[in-house]
Short mmCIF file of C-alpha atoms and ligand atoms in Angstrom, two decimals:
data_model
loop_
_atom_site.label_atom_id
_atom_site.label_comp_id
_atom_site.label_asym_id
_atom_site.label_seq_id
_atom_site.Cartn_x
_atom_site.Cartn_y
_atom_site.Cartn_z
CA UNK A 1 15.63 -6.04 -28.59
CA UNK A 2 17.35 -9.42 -28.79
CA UNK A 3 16.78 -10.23 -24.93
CA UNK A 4 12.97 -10.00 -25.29
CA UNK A 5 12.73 -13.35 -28.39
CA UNK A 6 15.06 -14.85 -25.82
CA UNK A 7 13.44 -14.13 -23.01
CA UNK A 8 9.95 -15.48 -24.54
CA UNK A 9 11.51 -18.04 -26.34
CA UNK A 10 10.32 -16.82 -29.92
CA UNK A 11 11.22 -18.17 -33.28
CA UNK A 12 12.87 -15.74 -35.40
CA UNK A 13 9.21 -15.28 -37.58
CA UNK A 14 7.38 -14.83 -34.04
CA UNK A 15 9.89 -12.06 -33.16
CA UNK A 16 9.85 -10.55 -36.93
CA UNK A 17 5.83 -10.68 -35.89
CA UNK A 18 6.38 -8.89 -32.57
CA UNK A 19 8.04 -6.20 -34.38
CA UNK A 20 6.07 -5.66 -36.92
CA UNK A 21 2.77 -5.42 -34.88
CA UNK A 22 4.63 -2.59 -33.01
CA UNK A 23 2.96 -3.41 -29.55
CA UNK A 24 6.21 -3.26 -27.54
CA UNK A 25 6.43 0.10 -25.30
CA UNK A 26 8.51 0.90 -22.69
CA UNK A 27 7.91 -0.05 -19.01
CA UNK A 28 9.96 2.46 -16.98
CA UNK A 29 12.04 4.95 -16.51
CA UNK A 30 15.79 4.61 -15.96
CA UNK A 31 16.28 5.97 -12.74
CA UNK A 32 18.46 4.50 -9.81
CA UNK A 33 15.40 3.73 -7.75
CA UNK A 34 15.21 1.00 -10.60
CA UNK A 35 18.46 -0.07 -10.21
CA UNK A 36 18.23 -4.01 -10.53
CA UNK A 37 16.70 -2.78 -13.81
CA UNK A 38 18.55 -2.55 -17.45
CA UNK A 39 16.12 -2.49 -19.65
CA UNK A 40 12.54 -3.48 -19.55
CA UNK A 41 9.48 -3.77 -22.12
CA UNK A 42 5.56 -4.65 -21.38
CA UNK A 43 3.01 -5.82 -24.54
CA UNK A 44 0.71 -3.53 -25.32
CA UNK A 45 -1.53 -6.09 -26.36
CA UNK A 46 -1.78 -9.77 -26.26
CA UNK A 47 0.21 -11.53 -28.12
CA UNK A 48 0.59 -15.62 -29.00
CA UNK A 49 0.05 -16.85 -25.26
CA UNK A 50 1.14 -13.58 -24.06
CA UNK A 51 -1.63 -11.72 -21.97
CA UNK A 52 -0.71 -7.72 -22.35
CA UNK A 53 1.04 -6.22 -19.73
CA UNK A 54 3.28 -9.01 -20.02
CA UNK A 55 6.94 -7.14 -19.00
CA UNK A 56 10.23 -8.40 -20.28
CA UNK A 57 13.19 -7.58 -18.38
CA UNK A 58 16.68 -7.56 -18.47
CA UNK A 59 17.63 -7.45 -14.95
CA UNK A 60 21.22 -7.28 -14.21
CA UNK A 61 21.46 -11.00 -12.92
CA UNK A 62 19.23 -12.04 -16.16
CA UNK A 63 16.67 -12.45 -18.11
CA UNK A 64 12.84 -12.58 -16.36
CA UNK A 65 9.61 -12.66 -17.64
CA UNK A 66 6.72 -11.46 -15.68
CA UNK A 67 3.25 -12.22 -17.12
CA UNK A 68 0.19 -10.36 -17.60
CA UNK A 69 -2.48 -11.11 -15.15
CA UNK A 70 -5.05 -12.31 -17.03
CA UNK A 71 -8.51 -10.99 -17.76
CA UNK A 72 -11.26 -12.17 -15.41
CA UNK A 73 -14.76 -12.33 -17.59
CA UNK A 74 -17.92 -11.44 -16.16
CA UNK A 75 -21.15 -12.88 -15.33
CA UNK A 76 -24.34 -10.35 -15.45
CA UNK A 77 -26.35 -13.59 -13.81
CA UNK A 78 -25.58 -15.54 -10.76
CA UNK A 79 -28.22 -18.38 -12.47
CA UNK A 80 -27.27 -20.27 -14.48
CA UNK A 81 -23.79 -18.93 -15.36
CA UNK A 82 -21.75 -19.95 -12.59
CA UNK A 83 -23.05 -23.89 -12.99
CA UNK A 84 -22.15 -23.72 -16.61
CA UNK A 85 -19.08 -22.96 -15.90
CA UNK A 86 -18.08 -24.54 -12.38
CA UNK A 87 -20.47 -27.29 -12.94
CA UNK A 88 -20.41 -28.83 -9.44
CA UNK A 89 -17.36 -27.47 -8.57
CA UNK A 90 -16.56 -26.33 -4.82
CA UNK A 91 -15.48 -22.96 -5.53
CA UNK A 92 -14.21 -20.15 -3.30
CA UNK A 93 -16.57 -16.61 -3.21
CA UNK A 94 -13.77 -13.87 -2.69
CA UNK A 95 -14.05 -10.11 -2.19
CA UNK A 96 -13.42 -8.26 -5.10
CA UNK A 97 -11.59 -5.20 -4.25
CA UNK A 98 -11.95 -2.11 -5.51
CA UNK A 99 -8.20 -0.27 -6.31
CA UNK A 100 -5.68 -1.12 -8.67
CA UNK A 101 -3.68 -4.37 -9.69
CA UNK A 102 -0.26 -5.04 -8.88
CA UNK A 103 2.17 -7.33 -9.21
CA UNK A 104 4.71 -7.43 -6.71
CA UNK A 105 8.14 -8.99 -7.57
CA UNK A 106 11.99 -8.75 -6.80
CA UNK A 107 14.57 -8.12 -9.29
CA UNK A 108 17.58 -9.12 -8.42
CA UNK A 109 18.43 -6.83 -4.70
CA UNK A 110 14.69 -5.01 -4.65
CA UNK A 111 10.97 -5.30 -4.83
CA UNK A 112 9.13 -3.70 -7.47
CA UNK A 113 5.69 -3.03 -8.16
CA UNK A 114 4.55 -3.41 -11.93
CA UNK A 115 0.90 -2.21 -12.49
CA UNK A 116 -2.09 -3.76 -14.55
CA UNK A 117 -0.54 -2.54 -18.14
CA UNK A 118 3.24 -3.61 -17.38
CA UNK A 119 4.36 -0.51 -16.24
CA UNK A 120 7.08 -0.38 -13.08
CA UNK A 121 5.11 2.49 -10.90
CA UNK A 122 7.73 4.37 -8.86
CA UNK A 123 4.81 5.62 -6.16
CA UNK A 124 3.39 1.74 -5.80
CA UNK A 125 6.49 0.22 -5.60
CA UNK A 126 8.41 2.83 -2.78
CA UNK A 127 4.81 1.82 -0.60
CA UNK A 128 5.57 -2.10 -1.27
CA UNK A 129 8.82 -2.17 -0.31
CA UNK A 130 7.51 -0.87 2.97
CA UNK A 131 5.19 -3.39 3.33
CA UNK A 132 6.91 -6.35 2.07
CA UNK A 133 10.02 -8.35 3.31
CA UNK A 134 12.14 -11.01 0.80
CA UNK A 135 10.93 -14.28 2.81
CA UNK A 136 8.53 -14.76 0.60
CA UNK A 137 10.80 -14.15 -2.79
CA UNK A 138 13.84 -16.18 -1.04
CA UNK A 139 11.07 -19.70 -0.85
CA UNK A 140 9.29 -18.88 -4.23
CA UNK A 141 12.30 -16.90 -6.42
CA UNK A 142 9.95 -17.57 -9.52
CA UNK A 143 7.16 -15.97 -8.23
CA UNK A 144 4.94 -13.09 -8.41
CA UNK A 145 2.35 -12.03 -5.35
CA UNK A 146 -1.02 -10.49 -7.07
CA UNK A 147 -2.35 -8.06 -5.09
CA UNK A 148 -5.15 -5.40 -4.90
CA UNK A 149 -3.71 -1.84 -3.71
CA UNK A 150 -6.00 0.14 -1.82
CA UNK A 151 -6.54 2.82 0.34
CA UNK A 152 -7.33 6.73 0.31
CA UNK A 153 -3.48 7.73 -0.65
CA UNK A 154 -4.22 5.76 -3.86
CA UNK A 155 -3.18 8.05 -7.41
CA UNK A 156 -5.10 5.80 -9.49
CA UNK A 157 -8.29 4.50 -7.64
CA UNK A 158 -9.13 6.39 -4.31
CA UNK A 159 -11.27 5.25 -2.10
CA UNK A 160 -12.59 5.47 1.43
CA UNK A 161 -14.30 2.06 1.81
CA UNK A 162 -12.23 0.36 3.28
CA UNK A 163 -10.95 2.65 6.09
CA UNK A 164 -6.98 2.64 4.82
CA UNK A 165 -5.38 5.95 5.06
CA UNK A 166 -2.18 5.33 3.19
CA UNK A 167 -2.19 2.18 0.39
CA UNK A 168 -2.22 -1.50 1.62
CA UNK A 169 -1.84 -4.37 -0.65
CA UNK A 170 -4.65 -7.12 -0.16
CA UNK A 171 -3.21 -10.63 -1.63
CA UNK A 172 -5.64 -12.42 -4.50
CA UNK A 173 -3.29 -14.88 -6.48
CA UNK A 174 0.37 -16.57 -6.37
CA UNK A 175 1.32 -16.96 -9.80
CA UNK A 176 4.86 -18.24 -11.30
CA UNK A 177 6.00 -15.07 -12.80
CA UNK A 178 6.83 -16.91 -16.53
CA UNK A 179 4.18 -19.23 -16.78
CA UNK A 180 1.06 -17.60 -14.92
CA UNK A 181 0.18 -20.59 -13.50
CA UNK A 182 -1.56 -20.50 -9.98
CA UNK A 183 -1.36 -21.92 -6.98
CA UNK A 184 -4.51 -23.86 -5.20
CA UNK A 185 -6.48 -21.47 -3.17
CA UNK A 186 -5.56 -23.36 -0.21
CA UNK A 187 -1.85 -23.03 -0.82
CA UNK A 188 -2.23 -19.34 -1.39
CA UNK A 189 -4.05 -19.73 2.26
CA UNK A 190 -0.78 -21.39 3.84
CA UNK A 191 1.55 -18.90 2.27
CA UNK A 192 -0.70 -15.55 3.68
CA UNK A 193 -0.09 -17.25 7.08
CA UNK A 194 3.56 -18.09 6.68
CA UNK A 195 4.68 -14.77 5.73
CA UNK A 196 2.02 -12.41 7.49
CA UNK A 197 0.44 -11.11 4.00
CA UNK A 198 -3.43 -10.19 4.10
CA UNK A 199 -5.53 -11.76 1.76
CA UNK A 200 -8.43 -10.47 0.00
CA UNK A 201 -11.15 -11.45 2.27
CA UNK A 202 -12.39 -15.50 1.53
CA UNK A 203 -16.11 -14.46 2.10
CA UNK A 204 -17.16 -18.67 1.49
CA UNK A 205 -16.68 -21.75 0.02
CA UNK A 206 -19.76 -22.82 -1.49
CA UNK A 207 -21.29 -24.70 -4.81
CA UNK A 208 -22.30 -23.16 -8.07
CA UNK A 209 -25.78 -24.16 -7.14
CA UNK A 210 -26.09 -22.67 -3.75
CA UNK A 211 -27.75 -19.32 -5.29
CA UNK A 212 -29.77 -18.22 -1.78
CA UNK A 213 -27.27 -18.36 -0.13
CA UNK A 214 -24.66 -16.42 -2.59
CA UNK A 215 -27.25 -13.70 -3.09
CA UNK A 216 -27.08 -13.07 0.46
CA UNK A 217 -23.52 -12.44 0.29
CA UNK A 218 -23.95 -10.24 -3.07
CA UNK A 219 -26.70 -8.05 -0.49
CA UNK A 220 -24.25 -8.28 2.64
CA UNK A 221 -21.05 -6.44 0.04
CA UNK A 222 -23.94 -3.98 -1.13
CA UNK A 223 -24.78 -3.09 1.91
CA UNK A 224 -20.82 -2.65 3.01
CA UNK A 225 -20.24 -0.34 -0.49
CA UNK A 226 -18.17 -3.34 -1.55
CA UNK A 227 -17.24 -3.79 -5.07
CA UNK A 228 -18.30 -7.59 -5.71
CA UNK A 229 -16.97 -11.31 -5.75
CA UNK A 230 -14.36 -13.15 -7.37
CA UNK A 231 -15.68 -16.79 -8.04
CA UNK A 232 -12.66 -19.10 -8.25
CA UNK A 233 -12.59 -22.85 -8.54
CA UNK A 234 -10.57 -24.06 -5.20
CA UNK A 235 -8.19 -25.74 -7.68
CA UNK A 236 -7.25 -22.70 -9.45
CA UNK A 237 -7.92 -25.17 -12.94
CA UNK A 238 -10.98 -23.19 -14.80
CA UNK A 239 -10.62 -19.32 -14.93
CA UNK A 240 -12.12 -17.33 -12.77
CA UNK A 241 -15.46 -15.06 -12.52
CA UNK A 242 -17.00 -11.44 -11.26
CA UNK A 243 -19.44 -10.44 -10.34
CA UNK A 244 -19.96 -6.30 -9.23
CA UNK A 245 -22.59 -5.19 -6.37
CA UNK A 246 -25.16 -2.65 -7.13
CA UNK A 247 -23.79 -0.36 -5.08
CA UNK A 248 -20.49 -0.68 -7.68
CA UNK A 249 -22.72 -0.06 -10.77
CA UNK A 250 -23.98 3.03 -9.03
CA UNK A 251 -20.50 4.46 -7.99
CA UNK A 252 -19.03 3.89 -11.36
CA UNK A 253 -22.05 5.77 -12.73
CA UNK A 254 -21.17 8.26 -10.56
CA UNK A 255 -18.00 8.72 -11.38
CA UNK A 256 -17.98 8.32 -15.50
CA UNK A 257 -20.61 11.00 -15.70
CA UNK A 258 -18.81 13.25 -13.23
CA UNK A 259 -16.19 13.37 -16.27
CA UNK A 260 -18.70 12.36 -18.63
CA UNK A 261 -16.21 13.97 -21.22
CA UNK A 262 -13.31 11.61 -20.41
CA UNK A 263 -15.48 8.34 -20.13
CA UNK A 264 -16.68 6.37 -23.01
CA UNK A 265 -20.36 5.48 -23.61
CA UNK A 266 -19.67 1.56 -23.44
CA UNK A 267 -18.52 2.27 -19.85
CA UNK A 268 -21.30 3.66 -18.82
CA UNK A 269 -24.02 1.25 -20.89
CA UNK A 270 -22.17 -1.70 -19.33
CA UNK A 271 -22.69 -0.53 -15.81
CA UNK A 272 -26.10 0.29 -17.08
CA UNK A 273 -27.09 -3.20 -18.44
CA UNK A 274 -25.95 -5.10 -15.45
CA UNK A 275 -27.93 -3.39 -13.23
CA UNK A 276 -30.99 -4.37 -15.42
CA UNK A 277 -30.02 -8.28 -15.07
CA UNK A 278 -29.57 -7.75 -11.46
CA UNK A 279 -33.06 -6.57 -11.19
CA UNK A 280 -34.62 -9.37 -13.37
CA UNK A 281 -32.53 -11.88 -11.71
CA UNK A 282 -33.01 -10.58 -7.77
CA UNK A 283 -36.55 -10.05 -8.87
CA UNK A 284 -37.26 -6.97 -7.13
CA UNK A 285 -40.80 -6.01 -6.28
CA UNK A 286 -41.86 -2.81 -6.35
CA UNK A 287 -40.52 -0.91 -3.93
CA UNK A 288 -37.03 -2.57 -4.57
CA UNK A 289 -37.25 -1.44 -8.11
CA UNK A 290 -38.47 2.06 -7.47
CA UNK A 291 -35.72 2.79 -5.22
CA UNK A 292 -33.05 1.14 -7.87
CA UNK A 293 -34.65 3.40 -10.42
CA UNK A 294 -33.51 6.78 -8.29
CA UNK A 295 -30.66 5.51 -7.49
CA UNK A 296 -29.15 4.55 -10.66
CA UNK A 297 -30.61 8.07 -11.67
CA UNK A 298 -28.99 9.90 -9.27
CA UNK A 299 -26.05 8.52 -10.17
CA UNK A 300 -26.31 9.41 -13.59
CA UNK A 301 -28.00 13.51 -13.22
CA UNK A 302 -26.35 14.21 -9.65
CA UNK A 303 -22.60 14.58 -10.79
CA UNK A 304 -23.32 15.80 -14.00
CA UNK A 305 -25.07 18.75 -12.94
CA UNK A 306 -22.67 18.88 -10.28
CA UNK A 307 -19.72 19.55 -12.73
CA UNK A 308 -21.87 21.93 -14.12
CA UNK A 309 -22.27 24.04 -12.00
CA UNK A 310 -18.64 23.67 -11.18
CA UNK A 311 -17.60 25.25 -14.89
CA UNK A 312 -20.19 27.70 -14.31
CA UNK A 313 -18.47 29.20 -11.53
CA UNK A 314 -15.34 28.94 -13.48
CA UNK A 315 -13.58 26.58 -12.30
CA UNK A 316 -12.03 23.31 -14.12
CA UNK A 317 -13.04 19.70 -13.28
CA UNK A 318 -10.54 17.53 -11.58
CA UNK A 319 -10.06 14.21 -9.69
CA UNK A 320 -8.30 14.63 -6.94
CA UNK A 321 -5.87 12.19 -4.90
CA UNK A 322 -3.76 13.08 -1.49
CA UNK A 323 -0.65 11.43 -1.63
CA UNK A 324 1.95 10.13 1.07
CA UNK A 325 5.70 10.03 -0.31
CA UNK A 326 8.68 8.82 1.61
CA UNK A 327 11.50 10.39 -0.51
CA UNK A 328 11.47 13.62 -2.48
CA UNK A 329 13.76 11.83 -5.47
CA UNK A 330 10.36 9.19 -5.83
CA UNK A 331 8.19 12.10 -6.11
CA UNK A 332 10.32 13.43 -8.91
CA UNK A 333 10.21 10.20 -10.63
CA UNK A 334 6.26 9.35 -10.14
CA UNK A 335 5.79 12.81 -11.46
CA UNK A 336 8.35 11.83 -14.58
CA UNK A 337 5.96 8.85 -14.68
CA UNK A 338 2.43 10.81 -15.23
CA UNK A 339 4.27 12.83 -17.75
CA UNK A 340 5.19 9.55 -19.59
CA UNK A 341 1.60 8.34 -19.13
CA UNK A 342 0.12 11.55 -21.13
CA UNK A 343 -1.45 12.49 -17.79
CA UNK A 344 -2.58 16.30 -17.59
CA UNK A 345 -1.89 17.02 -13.36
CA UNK A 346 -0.60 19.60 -10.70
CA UNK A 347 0.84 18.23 -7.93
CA UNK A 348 1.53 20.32 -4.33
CA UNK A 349 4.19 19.30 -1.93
CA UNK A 350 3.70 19.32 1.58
CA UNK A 351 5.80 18.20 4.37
CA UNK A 352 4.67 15.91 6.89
CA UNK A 353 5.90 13.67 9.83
CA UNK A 354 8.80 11.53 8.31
CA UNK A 355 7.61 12.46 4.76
CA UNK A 356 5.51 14.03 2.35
CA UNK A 357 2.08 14.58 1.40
CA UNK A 358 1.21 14.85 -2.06
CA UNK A 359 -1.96 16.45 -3.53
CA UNK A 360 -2.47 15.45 -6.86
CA UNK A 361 -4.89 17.00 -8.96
CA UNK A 362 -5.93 15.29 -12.65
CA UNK A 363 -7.37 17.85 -14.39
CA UNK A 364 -10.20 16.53 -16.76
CA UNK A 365 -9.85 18.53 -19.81
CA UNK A 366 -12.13 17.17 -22.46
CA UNK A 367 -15.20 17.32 -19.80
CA UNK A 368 -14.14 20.97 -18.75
CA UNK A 369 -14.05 22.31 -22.26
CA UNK A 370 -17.56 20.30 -23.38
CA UNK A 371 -19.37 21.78 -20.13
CA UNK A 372 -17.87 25.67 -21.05
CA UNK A 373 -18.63 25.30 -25.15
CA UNK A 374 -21.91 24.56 -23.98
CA UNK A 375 -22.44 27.23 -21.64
CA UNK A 376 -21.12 29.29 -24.14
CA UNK A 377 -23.90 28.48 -25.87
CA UNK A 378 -22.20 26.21 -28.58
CA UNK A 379 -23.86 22.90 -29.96
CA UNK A 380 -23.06 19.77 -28.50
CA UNK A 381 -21.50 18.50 -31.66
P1 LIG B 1 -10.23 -7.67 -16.07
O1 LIG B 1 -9.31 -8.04 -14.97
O2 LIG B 1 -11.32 -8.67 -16.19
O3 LIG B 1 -9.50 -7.36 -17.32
P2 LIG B 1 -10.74 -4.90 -15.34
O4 LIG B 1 -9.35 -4.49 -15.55
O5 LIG B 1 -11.82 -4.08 -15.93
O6 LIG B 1 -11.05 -6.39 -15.75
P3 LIG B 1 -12.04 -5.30 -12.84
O7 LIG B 1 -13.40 -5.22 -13.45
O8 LIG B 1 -11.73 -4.46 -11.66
O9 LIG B 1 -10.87 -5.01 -13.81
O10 LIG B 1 -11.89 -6.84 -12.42
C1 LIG B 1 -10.72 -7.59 -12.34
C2 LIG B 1 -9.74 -7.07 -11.30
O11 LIG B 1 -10.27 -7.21 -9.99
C3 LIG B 1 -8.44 -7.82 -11.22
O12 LIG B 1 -7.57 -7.43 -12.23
C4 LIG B 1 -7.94 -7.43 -9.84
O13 LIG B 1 -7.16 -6.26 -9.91
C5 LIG B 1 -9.20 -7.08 -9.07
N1 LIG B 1 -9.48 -7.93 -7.91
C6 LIG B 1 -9.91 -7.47 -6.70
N2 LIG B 1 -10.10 -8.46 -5.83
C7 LIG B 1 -9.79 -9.62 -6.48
C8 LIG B 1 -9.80 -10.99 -6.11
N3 LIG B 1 -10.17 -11.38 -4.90
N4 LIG B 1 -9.41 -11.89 -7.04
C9 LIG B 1 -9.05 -11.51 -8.28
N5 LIG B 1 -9.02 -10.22 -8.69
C10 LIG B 1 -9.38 -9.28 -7.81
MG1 LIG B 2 -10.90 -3.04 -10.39
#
């Protein structure tokens, strides 16, 4: 444990402190896929400056430190929130993406892909060491590439949208991998050229005050089934902001009360609540509202009964992902890796051209047995 005060630089009562709040868990599995890798931890939770998911590594060419990436609040209204907090600001209007965060780094010989909670995914990172070369890592050694995955052969957020078959990795930030700190959005322009990496779409740059013109944009991403906007000051100096379609609100609806058992109730309000503030603030008339009213029902009654009926028949309620796998030895490890996240799943192995395809079924237990007790006729608590 000695390597990790080192490695954050922590007085011997800050590391006492870091034990003692127990927050430290381990961040992969020793396997010779990993091999630049000795040991490595991720934080649980914050801690001191420390955003969790922050992973400590002993590498075996040294000590690194790769930080969390850090939270991204929310706004619920375009007007006023983005002047109090931009004030006149130019800022940038990205895409918010809808998969899973990534960090992309190289230890020593390798590239690795760490997720949003610190944890070194075997599937992620076999798929970015397709896609990525070192040039990028031999100009910026002490830095990390923050990236959206997404794409239909995604085991954590699947999804069609965006018309990827396998997993691609859209770039958002440049960060130094110790500090966090980012580069300008213009640099982090110059450096998607130089090296060929795609960039989560730039949809504008615009003013905090220029509210026409970014509700048309919000009503453009609905329209696409986009997830939302990042707003982020072209200087990278305040923190950014997001802001989530309606058609995102709806689909996460969708999905929660599909497992209704697995989701919690303050997922679902908060999806709930900013629908209502994008109807006050869009100010809807009535047609506009009646036809946000079904929809946000639908959402809500449509895959419940749905799952349902799917107990009722007697079968179990799953999510299901379809995988594509280079090597048979990374299967065997991502499938050590769901077993070390707690994660209930069958997974059937097909070959394909050059690889293997990987159906992965998560089977949603807590819904399942909630729908049956109740068809059994049991109370609902
Ligand atoms: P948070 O990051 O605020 O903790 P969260 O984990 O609930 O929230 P989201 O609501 O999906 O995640 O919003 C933030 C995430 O959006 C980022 O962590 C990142 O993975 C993703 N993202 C997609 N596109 C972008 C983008 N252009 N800029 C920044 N982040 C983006
Ligand atoms: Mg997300």
């Amino acid at each position: 444990m000695n390597f990790i005060a080192k490695a954050l630089n922590l007085s011997s009562s800050a590391a006492a402190r870091l034990e003692e709040r127990n927050i430290l868990r381990k961040a992969f599995i020793k396997h010779p896929f990993f091999s630049d890798i000795v040991e490595a931890f991720r934080l649980d939770k914050k801690f001191g400056h420390y955003e969790d998911g922050t992973v400590i590594v002993k590498a075996q060419d040294g000590l690194r430190v790769f930080r969390g990436f850090p939270k991204i609040k929310r706004i619920l209204t375009i007007n006023p929130a983005l002047k109090r907090h931009f004030g006149s600001r130019k800022i940038a209007l990205e895409e918010k993406m809808n998969g899973y965060n990534v960090r992309i780094v190289r230890i020593g010989e390798n590239i690795y892909a760490i997720t949003r909670r610190g944890l070194f995914c075997p599937y992620t990172t076999e798929k970015a060491r397709e896609a990525f070369t070192h040039d990028f890592f031999d100009d910026y050694p002490d830095h990390m590439l923050c990236c959206e995955a997404v794409g239909i052969a995604s085991p954590y957020v699947p999804n069609e949208v965006y018309g990827i078959e396998g997993l691609d990795f859209f770039l958002f930030d440049v960060r130094h991998s110790s500090t966090n700190e980012p580069v300008e959005i213009s640099e982090k322009i110059e450096i998607a050229k130089r090296y060929k990496l795609k960039l989560a779409k730039i949809l504008k740059f615009s003013t905090p005050d220029d509210f026409e013109s970014i509700k048309k944009v919000v009503g453009q991403l609905d329209k696409n089934g986009r997830e939302g906007i990042v707003f982020k000051d072209v200087k990278m100096e305040l923190q950014p902001l997001k802001y989530t379609t309606s058609y995102a609100n709806a689909s996460d609806l969708r999905y929660a009360f599909r497992f209704f058992g697995e989701y919690s109730r303050d997922f679902m309000l908060a999806r709930i609540v900013r629908e209502a503030f994008q109807s006050f603030e869009f100010g809807d008339d009535k047609e506009e509202f009646d036809a946000r009213c079904l929809k946000i029902g639908k959402a809500i009654l449509e895959p419940m009964v749905e799952s349902i009926k799917r107990c009722s028949q007697g079968e179990s309620i799953y999510e299901e992902s379809d995988l594509i796998f280079s090597s048979q030895e990374v299967i065997e490890l991502f499938k050590m890796h769901l077993r070390f996240l707690g994660i209930d799943f069958k997974a059937d192995v097909s070959r394909e051209d050059g690889g293997y395809r990987v159906k992965l079924k998560r089977v949603m237990r807590s819904t399942t047995d909630k729908i049956n007790g109740i068809l059994e006729g049991r109370t609902w608590k």
